[in-house]
Coordinates of C-alpha atoms in Angstrom, one line a residue:
Chain A
X1 CA 9.4 -35.2 -17.1
X2 CA 10.1 -31.8 -15.6
X3 CA 7.4 -29.3 -14.6
X4 CA 7.8 -26.0 -14.4
X5 CA 5.4 -23.0 -13.7
X6 CA 5.9 -19.7 -15.6
X7 CA 5.4 -16.4 -13.4
X8 CA 3.8 -13.5 -14.8
X9 CA 6.9 -10.6 -14.6
X10 CA 4.6 -8.1 -14.3
X11 CA 3.2 -8.8 -10.8
X12 CA 4.6 -7.4 -7.8
X13 CA 7.6 -8.9 -6.1
X14 CA 5.6 -9.9 -3.1
X15 CA 3.4 -11.8 -5.6
X16 CA 6.3 -13.0 -7.4
X17 CA 7.8 -14.2 -4.1
X18 CA 4.7 -15.7 -2.5
X19 CA 4.1 -17.8 -6.0
X20 CA 7.5 -18.7 -6.4
X21 CA 8.2 -20.2 -3.1
X22 CA 4.6 -22.0 -3.4
X23 CA 5.8 -23.7 -6.5
X24 CA 8.9 -24.4 -4.5
X25 CA 6.8 -26.2 -1.9
X26 CA 4.7 -27.8 -3.7
X27 CA 7.8 -29.8 -5.9
X28 CA 8.0 -28.1 -8.8
X29 CA 11.6 -28.7 -10.8
X30 CA 12.0 -25.0 -12.1
X31 CA 10.0 -21.6 -12.4
X32 CA 10.5 -19.9 -15.4
X33 CA 10.4 -15.9 -15.6
X34 CA 9.1 -14.5 -18.8
X35 CA 10.3 -11.5 -20.8
X36 CA 9.0 -8.7 -22.8
X37 CA 9.8 -5.3 -23.4
X38 CA 6.9 -4.0 -22.0
X39 CA 7.3 -5.7 -19.2
X40 CA 9.3 -5.6 -15.5
X41 CA 13.3 -6.4 -16.5
X42 CA 13.3 -11.0 -16.0
X43 CA 16.9 -11.0 -14.7
X44 CA 16.5 -9.1 -12.0
X45 CA 12.9 -10.5 -11.4
X46 CA 15.2 -13.8 -11.5
X47 CA 18.0 -12.4 -9.0
X48 CA 14.7 -11.6 -7.0
X49 CA 13.5 -14.9 -7.0
X50 CA 16.6 -16.5 -6.6
X51 CA 16.9 -14.6 -3.1
X52 CA 13.7 -15.9 -1.9
X53 CA 13.7 -19.2 -2.8
X54 CA 16.4 -22.1 -1.6
X55 CA 17.3 -24.4 -4.7
X56 CA 14.6 -24.5 -7.4
X57 CA 15.7 -23.9 -11.1
X58 CA 14.9 -20.8 -12.9
X59 CA 14.2 -20.4 -16.3
X60 CA 15.1 -16.9 -17.9
X61 CA 13.2 -16.3 -20.7
X62 CA 12.3 -15.8 -23.4
X63 CA 15.1 -13.8 -23.7
X64 CA 14.8 -11.8 -27.1
X65 CA 18.4 -11.1 -28.8
X66 CA 16.7 -8.7 -30.8
X67 CA 16.5 -6.6 -27.9
X68 CA 19.5 -7.0 -25.9
X69 CA 22.7 -7.6 -27.4
X70 CA 24.1 -11.2 -27.0
X71 CA 27.2 -10.0 -24.7
X72 CA 24.4 -8.7 -22.4
X73 CA 22.5 -11.6 -22.7
X74 CA 25.1 -13.7 -21.3
X75 CA 25.8 -11.4 -18.9
X76 CA 22.8 -11.7 -17.2
X77 CA 23.1 -15.1 -17.1
X78 CA 26.7 -14.8 -15.8
X79 CA 25.8 -12.7 -13.1
X80 CA 22.5 -14.8 -11.9
X81 CA 25.0 -18.0 -11.6
X82 CA 27.8 -16.1 -9.9
X83 CA 25.2 -14.6 -7.3
X84 CA 23.4 -17.7 -6.7
X85 CA 24.7 -20.7 -8.1
X86 CA 23.8 -23.0 -11.3
X87 CA 20.1 -22.9 -10.7
X88 CA 19.4 -21.3 -13.9
X89 CA 18.3 -21.9 -17.8
X90 CA 18.0 -19.7 -20.8
X91 CA 15.5 -19.7 -23.7
X92 CA 16.3 -17.4 -26.3
X93 CA 14.3 -16.5 -29.4
X94 CA 13.0 -13.6 -31.3
X95 CA 10.0 -12.9 -29.1
X96 CA 6.9 -11.0 -29.4
X97 CA 6.5 -9.1 -32.7
X98 CA 3.8 -6.5 -31.7
X99 CA 5.6 -5.9 -28.3
X100 CA 8.9 -5.5 -30.1
X101 CA 7.2 -3.5 -32.5
X102 CA 6.9 -0.7 -29.4
X103 CA 9.7 -1.1 -28.6
X104 CA 11.3 -0.1 -32.1
X105 CA 12.2 -3.3 -32.8
X106 CA 11.5 -4.9 -36.0
X107 CA 12.0 -8.9 -36.6
X108 CA 14.1 -9.1 -39.5
X109 CA 14.1 -11.6 -43.0
X110 CA 17.0 -13.4 -41.4
X111 CA 15.9 -14.4 -38.1
X112 CA 16.9 -17.9 -38.2
X113 CA 20.3 -16.4 -39.2
X114 CA 20.5 -13.8 -36.5
X115 CA 19.7 -16.0 -33.6
X116 CA 22.0 -18.7 -34.4
X117 CA 24.9 -15.4 -34.8
X118 CA 23.5 -14.6 -31.1
X119 CA 23.5 -18.0 -29.5
X120 CA 27.1 -18.9 -30.8
X121 CA 28.5 -15.1 -29.1
X122 CA 26.2 -15.8 -25.9
X123 CA 27.8 -19.3 -25.3
X124 CA 31.5 -18.1 -26.1
X125 CA 31.1 -15.4 -22.9
X126 CA 29.5 -18.1 -21.1
X127 CA 32.3 -19.9 -21.7
X128 CA 34.7 -17.5 -21.5
X129 CA 33.6 -16.9 -17.6
X130 CA 33.4 -20.5 -17.3
X131 CA 29.5 -20.8 -16.5
X132 CA 27.5 -23.4 -17.9
X133 CA 23.8 -23.1 -18.5
X134 CA 21.6 -24.8 -20.5
X135 CA 20.6 -23.0 -23.5
X136 CA 17.1 -23.5 -25.1
X137 CA 15.6 -22.1 -28.1
X138 CA 12.2 -20.8 -28.0
X139 CA 10.3 -22.3 -31.5
X140 CA 7.1 -22.4 -33.3
X141 CA 7.9 -22.3 -37.0
X142 CA 9.8 -25.1 -38.9
X143 CA 12.9 -23.4 -39.7
X144 CA 13.3 -22.1 -36.1
X145 CA 12.4 -25.7 -35.0
X146 CA 15.5 -27.3 -37.2
X147 CA 17.7 -24.9 -36.1
X148 CA 17.0 -25.7 -32.3
X149 CA 19.0 -28.9 -32.4
X150 CA 22.2 -26.9 -32.0
X151 CA 21.1 -25.9 -28.8
X152 CA 20.1 -28.0 -25.4
X153 CA 16.8 -28.4 -26.1
X154 CA 13.2 -26.8 -28.2
X155 CA 10.7 -24.8 -26.5
X156 CA 7.8 -25.6 -28.3
X157 CA 4.9 -22.9 -28.1
X158 CA 2.8 -26.2 -29.8
X159 CA 1.1 -27.9 -26.9
X160 CA -0.9 -30.4 -28.7
X161 CA 0.2 -34.1 -29.1
X162 CA -0.3 -33.9 -32.6
X163 CA 1.4 -30.7 -32.9
X164 CA 4.6 -31.9 -30.9
X165 CA 4.7 -35.1 -33.1
X166 CA 4.8 -32.7 -36.1
X167 CA 8.1 -30.7 -34.6
X168 CA 9.7 -33.7 -33.1
X169 CA 9.8 -35.5 -36.7
X170 CA 11.5 -32.1 -37.9
X171 CA 13.7 -32.4 -34.8
X172 CA 15.0 -35.9 -35.2
X173 CA 15.5 -35.7 -39.1
X174 CA 18.5 -33.1 -37.9
X175 CA 19.4 -36.1 -35.6
X176 CA 20.5 -33.8 -32.6
X177 CA 22.5 -35.3 -29.7
X178 CA 21.3 -37.9 -27.1
X179 CA 21.3 -35.0 -24.5
X180 CA 18.7 -32.8 -26.8
X181 CA 15.5 -31.9 -24.7
X182 CA 12.0 -31.2 -26.4
X183 CA 10.2 -28.9 -23.8
X184 CA 6.5 -27.9 -24.3
X185 CA 5.7 -24.1 -23.3
X186 CA 1.9 -23.4 -23.2
X187 CA -1.2 -21.4 -21.8
X188 CA -2.6 -23.7 -19.2
X189 CA -5.6 -23.7 -16.9
X190 CA -5.5 -27.5 -14.9
X191 CA -8.4 -27.7 -12.7
X192 CA -10.2 -29.6 -10.3
X193 CA -13.3 -27.6 -10.5
X194 CA -13.1 -24.7 -13.2
X195 CA -13.6 -21.3 -12.8
X196 CA -15.3 -19.5 -15.1
X197 CA -13.1 -16.4 -15.6
X198 CA -9.8 -18.2 -15.6
X199 CA -11.5 -20.4 -18.2
X200 CA -12.2 -17.5 -20.2
X201 CA -8.8 -15.9 -19.5
X202 CA -7.0 -19.5 -20.7
X203 CA -9.1 -19.1 -23.6
X204 CA -8.2 -16.1 -24.4
X205 CA -4.6 -16.2 -24.0
X206 CA -4.8 -19.6 -26.4
X207 CA -6.4 -17.1 -29.0
X208 CA -3.2 -15.0 -28.9
X209 CA -1.1 -17.7 -29.1
X210 CA -3.0 -19.0 -31.9
X211 CA -3.5 -15.7 -33.9
X212 CA 0.9 -15.0 -33.4
X213 CA 1.4 -18.5 -34.9
X214 CA 3.9 -18.6 -37.7
X215 CA 2.2 -18.9 -40.9
X216 CA 4.6 -22.4 -41.8
X217 CA 3.0 -24.0 -39.1
X218 CA -0.8 -22.7 -39.5
X219 CA -0.5 -23.9 -43.1
X220 CA 1.0 -27.4 -42.1
X221 CA -1.9 -27.8 -39.8
X222 CA -4.4 -26.0 -42.3
X223 CA -5.5 -23.4 -40.1
X224 CA -3.9 -20.8 -42.2
X225 CA -7.2 -19.4 -44.4
X226 CA -8.9 -19.5 -41.1
X227 CA -6.7 -18.2 -39.0
X228 CA -6.4 -15.0 -41.2
X229 CA -9.7 -14.5 -41.4
X230 CA -9.9 -13.8 -37.7
X231 CA -6.9 -12.1 -38.0
X232 CA -8.8 -9.5 -40.2
X233 CA -11.8 -9.5 -38.1
X234 CA -9.4 -8.8 -35.0
X235 CA -7.8 -6.0 -37.3
X236 CA -11.5 -4.5 -37.3
X237 CA -12.6 -5.1 -33.9
X238 CA -9.7 -3.1 -32.1
X239 CA -6.9 -3.9 -29.6
X240 CA -8.2 -7.0 -27.6
X241 CA -9.8 -9.8 -29.4
X242 CA -13.1 -10.9 -27.7
X243 CA -12.0 -14.7 -26.8
X244 CA -15.0 -16.5 -28.8
X245 CA -13.3 -15.1 -32.0
X246 CA -12.0 -18.6 -32.7
X247 CA -13.6 -22.3 -31.8
X248 CA -13.4 -23.8 -28.7
X249 CA -11.7 -26.8 -29.8
X250 CA -9.3 -25.2 -31.6
X251 CA -8.2 -23.1 -29.0
X252 CA -7.5 -25.8 -26.6
X253 CA -5.1 -27.4 -29.1
X254 CA -3.2 -24.2 -28.5
X255 CA -3.6 -24.5 -25.0
X256 CA -3.5 -27.0 -22.2
X257 CA -7.2 -26.3 -20.5
X258 CA -8.0 -29.8 -18.9
X259 CA -9.4 -31.2 -15.3
X260 CA -7.1 -33.4 -13.6
X261 CA -8.1 -36.8 -15.3
X262 CA -7.4 -35.2 -18.9
X263 CA -4.6 -33.7 -17.8
X264 CA -3.0 -36.7 -16.8
X265 CA -3.7 -38.1 -20.1
X266 CA -2.5 -35.5 -21.7
X267 CA 0.9 -36.0 -20.1
X268 CA 1.2 -40.0 -20.8
X269 CA 1.2 -38.7 -24.4
X270 CA 3.6 -36.2 -24.1
X271 CA 5.7 -38.9 -22.6
X272 CA 5.0 -41.2 -25.2
X273 CA 6.5 -38.5 -27.1
X274 CA 9.4 -38.1 -25.6
X275 CA 8.6 -34.4 -24.1
X276 CA 11.1 -34.3 -21.2
X277 CA 9.8 -30.7 -20.1
X278 CA 6.7 -28.7 -19.5
X279 CA 6.3 -25.2 -18.7
X280 CA 2.8 -24.4 -17.5
X281 CA 1.9 -20.7 -18.2
X282 CA -0.8 -18.1 -17.6
X283 CA -3.3 -17.9 -16.2
X284 CA -2.1 -20.9 -14.3
X285 CA -0.1 -18.4 -12.5
X286 CA -3.3 -16.7 -11.9
X287 CA -3.5 -17.3 -7.8
X288 CA -1.9 -19.3 -5.1
X289 CA -4.8 -21.6 -5.7
X290 CA -4.7 -22.1 -9.3
X291 CA -0.8 -23.3 -8.3
X292 CA -1.8 -25.6 -5.7
X293 CA -4.4 -27.2 -7.9
X294 CA -1.7 -27.9 -10.8
X295 CA 1.1 -29.2 -8.1
X296 CA -1.7 -31.2 -6.8
X297 CA -2.4 -33.0 -10.5
X298 CA 1.3 -32.9 -11.3
X299 CA 2.0 -35.0 -7.8
X300 CA -1.2 -37.1 -8.7
X301 CA 0.7 -38.1 -11.9
X302 CA 4.1 -38.3 -10.3
X303 CA 2.8 -41.1 -7.9
X304 CA 1.3 -42.8 -10.7
Chain B
X1 CA 27.9 23.7 4.5
X2 CA 26.7 20.0 5.2
X3 CA 29.7 17.3 5.1
X4 CA 30.4 15.9 1.9
X5 CA 29.0 12.4 1.4
X6 CA 31.2 9.4 0.7
X7 CA 30.2 6.5 -1.9
X8 CA 32.2 3.2 -2.8
X9 CA 32.7 2.9 -6.1
X10 CA 32.8 -0.5 -8.9
X11 CA 31.9 -1.1 -12.6
X12 CA 30.8 -4.0 -14.1
X13 CA 33.6 -6.2 -14.3
X14 CA 34.0 -6.5 -11.0
X15 CA 32.9 -10.5 -9.4
X16 CA 29.9 -10.6 -7.8
X17 CA 31.5 -11.2 -4.6
X18 CA 33.4 -8.3 -4.8
X19 CA 30.3 -6.0 -5.5
X20 CA 28.4 -7.9 -2.0
X21 CA 31.4 -7.4 -0.2
X22 CA 31.8 -3.6 -1.2
X23 CA 27.6 -3.1 -0.9
X24 CA 27.7 -4.1 2.8
X25 CA 30.6 -2.6 3.9
X26 CA 29.5 0.8 2.3
X27 CA 26.2 0.0 4.8
X28 CA 28.1 -1.1 7.9
X29 CA 30.2 2.0 8.1
X30 CA 27.6 4.4 7.5
X31 CA 28.2 5.3 3.6
X32 CA 25.9 7.3 1.5
X33 CA 26.2 4.1 -1.3
X34 CA 27.5 2.7 -3.9
X35 CA 28.1 3.5 -7.4
X36 CA 28.3 0.8 -10.0
X37 CA 29.6 1.7 -13.4
X38 CA 28.8 0.0 -16.5
X39 CA 31.9 -1.7 -18.4
X40 CA 30.2 -2.4 -21.9
X41 CA 29.9 -6.0 -22.6
X42 CA 32.3 -7.1 -20.0
X43 CA 31.5 -9.9 -17.1
X44 CA 27.9 -8.6 -15.0
X45 CA 25.2 -7.5 -16.3
X46 CA 24.6 -4.2 -14.4
X47 CA 21.0 -4.1 -13.8
X48 CA 21.1 -7.7 -12.4
X49 CA 24.1 -6.7 -10.4
X50 CA 22.6 -3.5 -9.1
X51 CA 19.3 -5.8 -7.7
X52 CA 22.2 -8.3 -6.2
X53 CA 23.8 -5.2 -4.2
X54 CA 20.4 -3.8 -3.3
X55 CA 19.2 -7.1 -1.7
X56 CA 22.1 -7.6 0.4
X57 CA 21.7 -4.5 2.0
X58 CA 18.8 -2.5 3.0
X59 CA 19.7 0.9 3.7
X60 CA 22.1 2.1 0.9
X61 CA 21.6 3.9 -1.8
X62 CA 23.0 1.9 -5.3
X63 CA 23.4 4.1 -8.2
X64 CA 24.4 2.8 -11.5
X65 CA 26.8 5.1 -13.0
X66 CA 26.1 5.2 -15.6
X67 CA 24.5 3.5 -18.3
X68 CA 23.9 4.1 -22.3
X69 CA 20.8 4.6 -23.9
X70 CA 23.0 4.6 -26.8
X71 CA 23.9 0.7 -26.1
X72 CA 20.8 -0.6 -24.5
X73 CA 17.3 -0.1 -26.0
X74 CA 15.6 2.8 -24.1
X75 CA 13.0 0.4 -22.5
X76 CA 15.4 -1.7 -21.4
X77 CA 16.9 1.0 -19.3
X78 CA 13.4 2.4 -18.3
X79 CA 12.0 -1.0 -17.2
X80 CA 15.3 -2.3 -15.5
X81 CA 15.7 0.7 -13.6
X82 CA 11.7 0.8 -12.6
X83 CA 12.0 -3.1 -11.8
X84 CA 14.5 -2.4 -9.5
X85 CA 13.1 1.0 -7.7
X86 CA 10.2 -2.0 -7.1
X87 CA 12.3 -4.6 -5.3
X88 CA 14.1 -1.6 -3.1
X89 CA 11.9 1.5 -3.4
X90 CA 13.7 4.8 -3.5
X91 CA 17.1 3.3 -3.1
X92 CA 18.4 3.2 -6.8
X93 CA 19.8 6.3 -8.8
X94 CA 20.0 5.9 -12.1
X95 CA 23.0 7.3 -14.0
X96 CA 22.7 7.6 -17.8
X97 CA 25.4 9.2 -20.3
X98 CA 26.6 8.3 -23.7
X99 CA 29.0 6.1 -22.5
X100 CA 32.7 5.4 -23.2
X101 CA 33.9 6.6 -26.7
X102 CA 36.4 3.8 -27.1
X103 CA 33.9 1.0 -25.8
X104 CA 30.9 2.4 -28.1
X105 CA 33.4 2.3 -31.2
X106 CA 34.6 -1.2 -30.2
X107 CA 30.7 -1.9 -30.2
X108 CA 30.5 -0.2 -33.8
X109 CA 28.4 2.8 -32.1
X110 CA 29.2 6.0 -33.1
X111 CA 28.1 9.0 -30.9
X112 CA 26.1 11.4 -32.9
X113 CA 24.4 14.9 -31.2
X114 CA 25.2 13.4 -27.6
X115 CA 22.8 16.1 -26.7
X116 CA 19.8 15.3 -28.6
X117 CA 20.3 11.8 -27.4
X118 CA 20.4 13.0 -23.6
X119 CA 17.6 15.2 -23.4
X120 CA 15.1 12.5 -25.3
X121 CA 16.1 10.0 -22.8
X122 CA 14.9 11.5 -20.1
X123 CA 11.5 12.5 -21.4
X124 CA 10.9 9.5 -22.7
X125 CA 12.3 7.7 -19.4
X126 CA 10.1 9.9 -17.3
X127 CA 6.9 8.8 -19.6
X128 CA 7.7 5.4 -19.0
X129 CA 7.6 5.9 -15.3
X130 CA 4.7 7.6 -15.2
X131 CA 2.3 5.3 -17.2
X132 CA 2.0 7.4 -20.2
X133 CA 1.2 5.5 -23.7
X134 CA 4.5 6.8 -25.9
X135 CA 5.1 7.5 -29.5
X136 CA 8.4 9.0 -30.5
X137 CA 10.6 8.9 -33.6
X138 CA 13.7 10.9 -33.5
X139 CA 17.3 9.9 -34.7
X140 CA 18.1 7.4 -31.8
X141 CA 14.8 6.3 -30.3
X142 CA 11.7 5.0 -31.7
X143 CA 8.9 3.8 -30.0
X144 CA 5.3 3.0 -31.5
X145 CA 2.6 3.1 -28.9
X146 CA 4.9 1.5 -25.8
X147 CA 3.5 1.3 -22.3
X148 CA 4.6 0.1 -19.4
X149 CA 2.2 0.2 -16.8
X150 CA 3.2 -1.2 -13.4
X151 CA 4.5 0.1 -10.5
X152 CA 4.5 4.2 -10.4
X153 CA 7.6 5.8 -9.1
X154 CA 10.1 8.2 -9.3
X155 CA 13.6 7.6 -10.0
X156 CA 16.9 9.9 -10.0
X157 CA 18.3 10.5 -13.2
X158 CA 21.7 11.8 -13.0
X159 CA 23.8 12.3 -15.9
X160 CA 27.8 11.3 -16.5
X161 CA 28.8 14.0 -18.4
X162 CA 31.8 16.1 -19.5
X163 CA 31.7 18.8 -22.1
X164 CA 30.0 22.4 -21.4
X165 CA 27.0 21.8 -23.4
X166 CA 25.9 18.4 -21.7
X167 CA 26.9 19.8 -18.3
X168 CA 24.4 22.7 -19.5
X169 CA 22.1 20.1 -20.0
X170 CA 21.9 18.2 -17.1
X171 CA 21.3 21.3 -14.9
X172 CA 18.2 21.7 -17.4
X173 CA 16.8 18.4 -17.2
X174 CA 18.5 15.8 -14.7
X175 CA 18.3 15.3 -11.1
X176 CA 22.5 15.3 -10.8
X177 CA 25.8 14.8 -12.5
X178 CA 28.2 12.4 -11.9
X179 CA 31.7 14.3 -13.0
X180 CA 35.2 13.0 -13.1
X181 CA 38.5 15.3 -13.3
X182 CA 41.0 17.2 -11.8
X183 CA 40.2 19.7 -9.0
X184 CA 40.3 22.5 -11.7
X185 CA 38.2 20.9 -13.9
X186 CA 35.7 19.8 -11.5
X187 CA 35.6 23.8 -10.1
X188 CA 34.6 24.3 -13.5
X189 CA 31.6 22.0 -14.1
X190 CA 30.4 22.7 -10.9
X191 CA 30.1 26.5 -11.7
X192 CA 28.7 25.0 -15.3
X193 CA 26.0 23.3 -13.6
X194 CA 24.9 25.9 -10.9
X195 CA 24.9 28.2 -13.9
X196 CA 22.3 26.2 -16.0
X197 CA 20.6 25.2 -12.4
X198 CA 20.1 29.0 -12.1
X199 CA 19.2 29.9 -15.3
X200 CA 16.1 26.9 -15.6
X201 CA 15.3 28.5 -12.0
X202 CA 16.0 24.9 -10.2
X203 CA 17.0 24.0 -7.0
X204 CA 20.8 23.5 -6.0
X205 CA 19.9 21.8 -2.7
X206 CA 17.8 19.1 -4.9
X207 CA 20.4 18.6 -7.5
X208 CA 22.9 16.2 -6.8
X209 CA 26.7 16.7 -7.8
X210 CA 28.6 13.7 -7.4
X211 CA 32.4 13.5 -8.4
X212 CA 34.2 10.1 -8.9
X213 CA 37.7 10.2 -10.0
X214 CA 39.9 7.3 -10.0
X215 CA 41.4 6.9 -6.7
X216 CA 44.3 4.7 -5.7
X217 CA 45.7 4.2 -2.1
X218 CA 49.6 3.6 -2.8
X219 CA 50.7 2.2 0.6
X220 CA 54.2 3.3 0.2
X221 CA 54.2 3.9 -3.2
X222 CA 52.7 0.3 -4.5
X223 CA 50.1 0.6 -7.3
X224 CA 50.9 3.2 -9.0
X225 CA 51.2 1.1 -12.3
X226 CA 47.7 0.2 -12.2
X227 CA 46.4 4.2 -11.5
X228 CA 48.7 5.0 -14.6
X229 CA 46.5 2.3 -16.5
X230 CA 43.1 4.0 -14.9
X231 CA 44.8 7.3 -16.3
X232 CA 45.2 6.1 -19.5
X233 CA 41.9 5.0 -20.0
X234 CA 40.3 8.2 -18.7
X235 CA 42.2 10.2 -21.0
X236 CA 41.2 7.9 -24.2
X237 CA 37.7 8.8 -23.0
X238 CA 38.1 12.5 -22.5
X239 CA 36.7 14.8 -25.3
X240 CA 39.5 17.0 -27.3
X241 CA 37.5 20.1 -25.6
X242 CA 38.1 19.2 -22.5
X243 CA 41.2 18.1 -22.7
X244 CA 42.8 21.2 -24.7
X245 CA 40.8 23.3 -21.5
X246 CA 43.7 21.5 -19.0
X247 CA 47.0 22.7 -18.1
X248 CA 49.1 19.5 -20.0
X249 CA 51.4 18.8 -22.2
X250 CA 48.6 18.3 -25.0
X251 CA 51.3 16.5 -27.5
X252 CA 51.7 13.8 -24.9
X253 CA 48.1 13.8 -23.8
X254 CA 46.9 13.2 -27.6
X255 CA 49.7 10.7 -28.3
X256 CA 48.3 8.6 -24.8
X257 CA 44.7 9.4 -26.7
X258 CA 45.6 7.5 -30.1
X259 CA 47.8 4.9 -28.7
X260 CA 45.0 3.8 -26.4
X261 CA 42.5 4.2 -29.3
X262 CA 44.5 1.2 -31.0
X263 CA 44.9 -1.2 -28.8
X264 CA 48.6 0.0 -27.3
X265 CA 47.7 0.9 -23.8
X266 CA 51.1 -0.3 -22.3
X267 CA 52.9 1.8 -24.6
X268 CA 50.8 4.8 -23.4
X269 CA 51.6 3.8 -19.8
X270 CA 54.9 5.5 -20.1
X271 CA 54.0 9.0 -21.6
X272 CA 51.6 9.4 -18.4
X273 CA 53.7 11.9 -16.1
X274 CA 52.6 13.0 -12.8
X275 CA 50.6 15.9 -14.2
X276 CA 48.5 13.8 -15.9
X277 CA 48.2 11.6 -12.8
X278 CA 47.1 14.7 -10.7
X279 CA 44.6 15.6 -13.4
X280 CA 42.8 12.5 -13.5
X281 CA 43.8 10.4 -10.6
X282 CA 43.7 10.5 -7.0
X283 CA 46.3 8.8 -4.9
X284 CA 48.5 8.6 -2.0
X285 CA 48.0 7.7 1.5
X286 CA 44.9 7.1 3.1
X287 CA 44.9 10.2 4.8
X288 CA 45.6 12.5 2.2
X289 CA 43.3 10.8 0.2
X290 CA 40.5 11.4 2.5
X291 CA 42.1 15.2 2.5
X292 CA 41.5 15.9 -0.9
X293 CA 38.2 13.9 -1.0
X294 CA 36.7 15.9 1.5
X295 CA 37.8 19.2 -0.1
X296 CA 35.5 19.3 -2.8
X297 CA 33.1 19.8 -0.4
X298 CA 34.5 23.5 -0.7
X299 CA 34.1 23.7 -4.6
X300 CA 30.2 22.7 -4.5
X301 CA 30.4 18.7 -5.0
X302 CA 27.8 16.8 -2.8
X303 CA 29.1 13.4 -2.5
X304 CA 32.2 11.7 -4.0
X305 CA 33.2 8.3 -5.1
X306 CA 35.9 6.4 -4.2
X307 CA 37.3 3.7 -6.3
X308 CA 38.3 1.5 -8.2
X309 CA 40.9 0.6 -8.5
X310 CA 41.4 1.2 -4.6
X311 CA 44.6 0.0 -3.7
X312 CA 45.7 -3.5 -3.4
X313 CA 44.3 -5.9 -1.8
X314 CA 41.4 -3.6 -2.3
X315 CA 39.3 -4.6 1.0
X316 CA 42.6 -3.9 3.0
X317 CA 42.3 0.0 0.8
X318 CA 38.9 0.4 1.4
X319 CA 39.2 -0.7 5.1
X320 CA 42.3 2.0 5.7
X321 CA 40.3 4.5 4.1
X322 CA 36.8 4.4 5.6
X323 CA 39.4 4.0 8.9
X324 CA 40.4 7.3 7.9
X325 CA 37.1 8.6 6.7
X326 CA 35.7 8.5 10.2
X327 CA 38.8 9.6 12.2
X328 CA 39.0 13.1 9.9

């Protein structure tokens, strides 16, 4: 299994650099640089990170073809690979509905077709410029998971083993090629001794993931009615939902909030399900110390 | 008058190696900077390429000249330039314009009310960089409760414009203008900009006028064919209003424009005569080019851009020009 740390692109270049170099030093396989219409421009940050690190792989994404033209997305990768060598991977997907709305973009009904069309254009351009990268699809709903099998891999925003198993079944029915990778992207807090404020941030981030989950996915897990009820409460409460809105056991299905021992068992479970990539995100990237904790946990797992 | 400042220019069709070589060359020989034009849909991402160039040097300014808010979501332009400015504070210049008409047409983009598009673009970009929450709805842009709450900073915006209305607008709302054309056109453009600055009670000193005319060092006459191709493209992208003011055989010019628009650029080259070459391109031996570029100061231009197509090979042509620039 490859382990990646997702960095928060909204931080200063100096912080990004120090966290990226720390991840490289700790032996992470990859760093992912996320992209949102309201945050710094990820390809430029990826370029900055590549400049400051030696050889660690860098994932760009999730990049939305609704925000950028597909040829532009391909250009981002062409420039990065031409500048720093074959160190990059790309993940595309619809993107965050609310943030896209802020930038004047609506997710169309035929989003799957739109993403598939974009992926074809991206591939064509990458081929024209002789640029090879792994192309991932960020997915959560069943249609998008099905569509992902024409990609090099799927990054599931579904961390719990039973969710991964559900997604994996959809993938296997489509019989992807042998090289197809199943990856998990998740809110993460892996700790030796939990710090309450970071723990709370993780729960809050998990709340956002749960509330933003696709309807079909929620239906499949019987969460539909409960989440809808909480969505209504949030509407009434305003923009920032309090972290206690959803029960903690449910939030933990939408995140990896674990001590080292629990994390190790979790990794065994993912391995059994054939997961090849695990991307650990906010608030694990909060500080050098939280990154170190994760690095140690991963190294212990690798040693075992 | 201060001396005119020299920049090197390139487009996003260039290789990264070429871009880095040009940025480092500009830095080594003490030039003002490098300006990167965006060729829509081509090889490089202009924003990432700019990041690479900024990081490959430590002093020079790197300008994006230009990118189009009709092609990119305006928030992409706003936050990419803010990101570049955080990577290399104070060294980025953002050029915006509607873009090349031919390239936009290929992407299915029709240019409607360019003046309104650029006026709103400047206002929104400045809001994005100043920590404000923006709600905006117009023909070209829609934003709803949008905020980019990151490092603040002021980035100079220059307009890449040709027509009289947009020149006037540049004098009103932008920090500079990137203009292109013959000496006579530049003279008129500078006058229009200066008049607009005066009307809007803005200081000419803090406004940057940059002239970028395709330039080619023709060593012993070699390289003229390349220059013709560039001239054909420039003609195709020049608005009719501007073309009609030039002392050229308008019938031939329109035919060139038509042939390029239907993809017959090679045929158009046969129609490019010396008068069109003189109008849209600077060519000659290195010393002649330097003399012409330095001469732009006398008509009010602050900075000039050399290239492309430069001459062949480009490194040799740039070296030749740089040597002559320092000598004169």
